[in-house]
């Protein structure tokens, strides 16, 4: 998988570099199955996308992908809040946007994946 397909954008890379202890904590939470609701959503929503999950066949990739998605999810929520949405609505919009990203990455055809990855940059 490419770095873009792992949602490893410049923003997620920067967050990972600046907050290594947070990343380790999230990895521990995922491994134990005891994570907060947003991280839980980012990880377990993958089950609905079998093609994407198949490409993330190693557990480390799934954890990394979910953590990158979690970082992206927080950024999406922040953008919706800045646009004037209240928190529950911002969360719902972020969930929908992340599901759209997962759906696009689940596409078997690279063309569909390329479109959504372009929007992340």
mmCIF file of N, CA, C and O in Angstrom, residues 6 14 18 21-22 31 37 40 44 48 50 52-53 59 68 71-72 77 80 91-92 96 98 116:
data_model
loop_
_atom_site.group_PDB
_atom_site.id
_atom_site.type_symbol
_atom_site.label_atom_id
_atom_site.label_comp_id
_atom_site.label_asym_id
_atom_site.label_seq_id
_atom_site.Cartn_x
_atom_site.Cartn_y
_atom_site.Cartn_z
ATOM 1 N N UNK A 6 -2.490 4.558 3.199
ATOM 2 C CA UNK A 6 -2.454 4.362 4.652
ATOM 3 C C UNK A 6 -2.840 5.643 5.383
ATOM 4 O O UNK A 6 -2.709 5.731 6.596
ATOM 5 N N UNK A 14 3.203 14.585 10.740
ATOM 6 C CA UNK A 14 3.603 15.614 11.692
ATOM 7 C C UNK A 14 3.058 15.294 13.093
ATOM 8 O O UNK A 14 3.778 15.358 14.082
ATOM 9 N N UNK A 18 5.231 14.598 16.462
ATOM 10 C CA UNK A 18 5.100 15.492 17.611
ATOM 11 C C UNK A 18 4.496 14.816 18.838
ATOM 12 O O UNK A 18 4.666 15.301 19.951
ATOM 13 N N UNK A 21 4.131 9.533 22.232
ATOM 14 C CA UNK A 21 3.533 8.846 23.379
ATOM 15 C C UNK A 21 2.030 8.644 23.181
ATOM 16 O O UNK A 21 1.479 7.619 23.574
ATOM 17 N N UNK A 22 1.373 9.615 22.577
ATOM 18 C CA UNK A 22 -0.056 9.478 22.281
ATOM 19 C C UNK A 22 -0.268 8.330 21.306
ATOM 20 O O UNK A 22 -1.188 7.518 21.485
ATOM 21 N N UNK A 31 -4.797 -2.571 20.816
ATOM 22 C CA UNK A 31 -4.390 -3.948 21.086
ATOM 23 C C UNK A 31 -5.233 -4.568 22.199
ATOM 24 O O UNK A 31 -5.557 -5.758 22.151
ATOM 25 N N UNK A 37 -14.328 6.319 21.895
ATOM 26 C CA UNK A 37 -15.309 6.109 20.824
ATOM 27 C C UNK A 37 -14.827 6.494 19.427
ATOM 28 O O UNK A 37 -15.140 5.795 18.460
ATOM 29 N N UNK A 40 -12.271 3.916 18.315
ATOM 30 C CA UNK A 40 -13.052 2.687 18.105
ATOM 31 C C UNK A 40 -13.754 2.738 16.748
ATOM 32 O O UNK A 40 -13.702 1.788 15.967
ATOM 33 N N UNK A 44 -12.948 -0.033 13.928
ATOM 34 C CA UNK A 44 -13.956 -1.050 13.668
ATOM 35 C C UNK A 44 -14.804 -0.771 12.437
ATOM 36 O O UNK A 44 -15.417 -1.689 11.890
ATOM 37 N N UNK A 48 -16.499 -3.019 7.550
ATOM 38 C CA UNK A 48 -17.514 -2.886 6.503
ATOM 39 C C UNK A 48 -16.901 -2.773 5.105
ATOM 40 O O UNK A 48 -17.638 -2.724 4.125
ATOM 41 N N UNK A 50 -14.385 -4.801 2.970
ATOM 42 C CA UNK A 50 -13.538 -6.000 2.850
ATOM 43 C C UNK A 50 -12.331 -5.843 1.933
ATOM 44 O O UNK A 50 -11.278 -6.420 2.217
ATOM 45 N N UNK A 52 -10.593 -3.079 1.342
ATOM 46 C CA UNK A 52 -9.629 -2.273 2.092
ATOM 47 C C UNK A 52 -8.996 -3.104 3.195
ATOM 48 O O UNK A 52 -7.775 -3.112 3.363
ATOM 49 N N UNK A 53 -9.805 -3.836 3.930
ATOM 50 C CA UNK A 53 -9.300 -4.664 5.021
ATOM 51 C C UNK A 53 -8.324 -5.718 4.504
ATOM 52 O O UNK A 53 -7.311 -5.995 5.136
ATOM 53 N N UNK A 59 -1.788 -6.854 11.068
ATOM 54 C CA UNK A 59 -2.384 -6.105 12.183
ATOM 55 C C UNK A 59 -1.722 -4.742 12.354
ATOM 56 O O UNK A 59 -2.382 -3.760 12.661
ATOM 57 N N UNK A 68 -3.980 6.739 11.891
ATOM 58 C CA UNK A 68 -3.950 7.830 10.911
ATOM 59 C C UNK A 68 -5.367 8.333 10.631
ATOM 60 O O UNK A 68 -5.594 9.545 10.525
ATOM 61 N N UNK A 71 -6.512 10.535 13.505
ATOM 62 C CA UNK A 71 -5.941 11.885 13.398
ATOM 63 C C UNK A 71 -6.724 12.682 12.362
ATOM 64 O O UNK A 71 -7.092 13.837 12.598
ATOM 65 N N UNK A 72 -6.979 12.070 11.225
ATOM 66 C CA UNK A 72 -7.748 12.723 10.166
ATOM 67 C C UNK A 72 -9.173 13.021 10.639
ATOM 68 O O UNK A 72 -9.707 14.101 10.393
ATOM 69 N N UNK A 77 -13.458 16.826 12.253
ATOM 70 C CA UNK A 77 -14.352 17.378 13.271
ATOM 71 C C UNK A 77 -14.042 18.851 13.514
ATOM 72 O O UNK A 77 -14.949 19.682 13.597
ATOM 73 N N UNK A 80 -15.383 20.990 10.729
ATOM 74 C CA UNK A 80 -16.836 21.155 10.803
ATOM 75 C C UNK A 80 -17.224 22.087 11.950
ATOM 76 O O UNK A 80 -18.169 22.866 11.826
ATOM 77 N N UNK A 91 -19.354 15.787 14.615
ATOM 78 C CA UNK A 91 -18.944 14.390 14.750
ATOM 79 C C UNK A 91 -19.617 13.529 13.685
ATOM 80 O O UNK A 91 -18.966 12.701 13.037
ATOM 81 N N UNK A 92 -20.900 13.727 13.476
ATOM 82 C CA UNK A 92 -21.624 12.963 12.462
ATOM 83 C C UNK A 92 -21.067 13.225 11.062
ATOM 84 O O UNK A 92 -20.873 12.294 10.277
ATOM 85 N N UNK A 96 -19.226 10.541 8.572
ATOM 86 C CA UNK A 96 -19.640 10.339 7.177
ATOM 87 C C UNK A 96 -18.472 10.562 6.221
ATOM 88 O O UNK A 96 -18.291 9.788 5.273
ATOM 89 N N UNK A 98 -15.267 10.257 6.851
ATOM 90 C CA UNK A 98 -14.310 9.156 6.983
ATOM 91 C C UNK A 98 -14.856 7.891 6.325
ATOM 92 O O UNK A 98 -14.104 7.163 5.661
ATOM 93 N N UNK A 116 -10.265 10.206 -4.102
ATOM 94 C CA UNK A 116 -10.404 10.579 -2.689
ATOM 95 C C UNK A 116 -9.052 10.944 -2.090
ATOM 96 O O UNK A 116 -8.962 11.858 -1.268
#
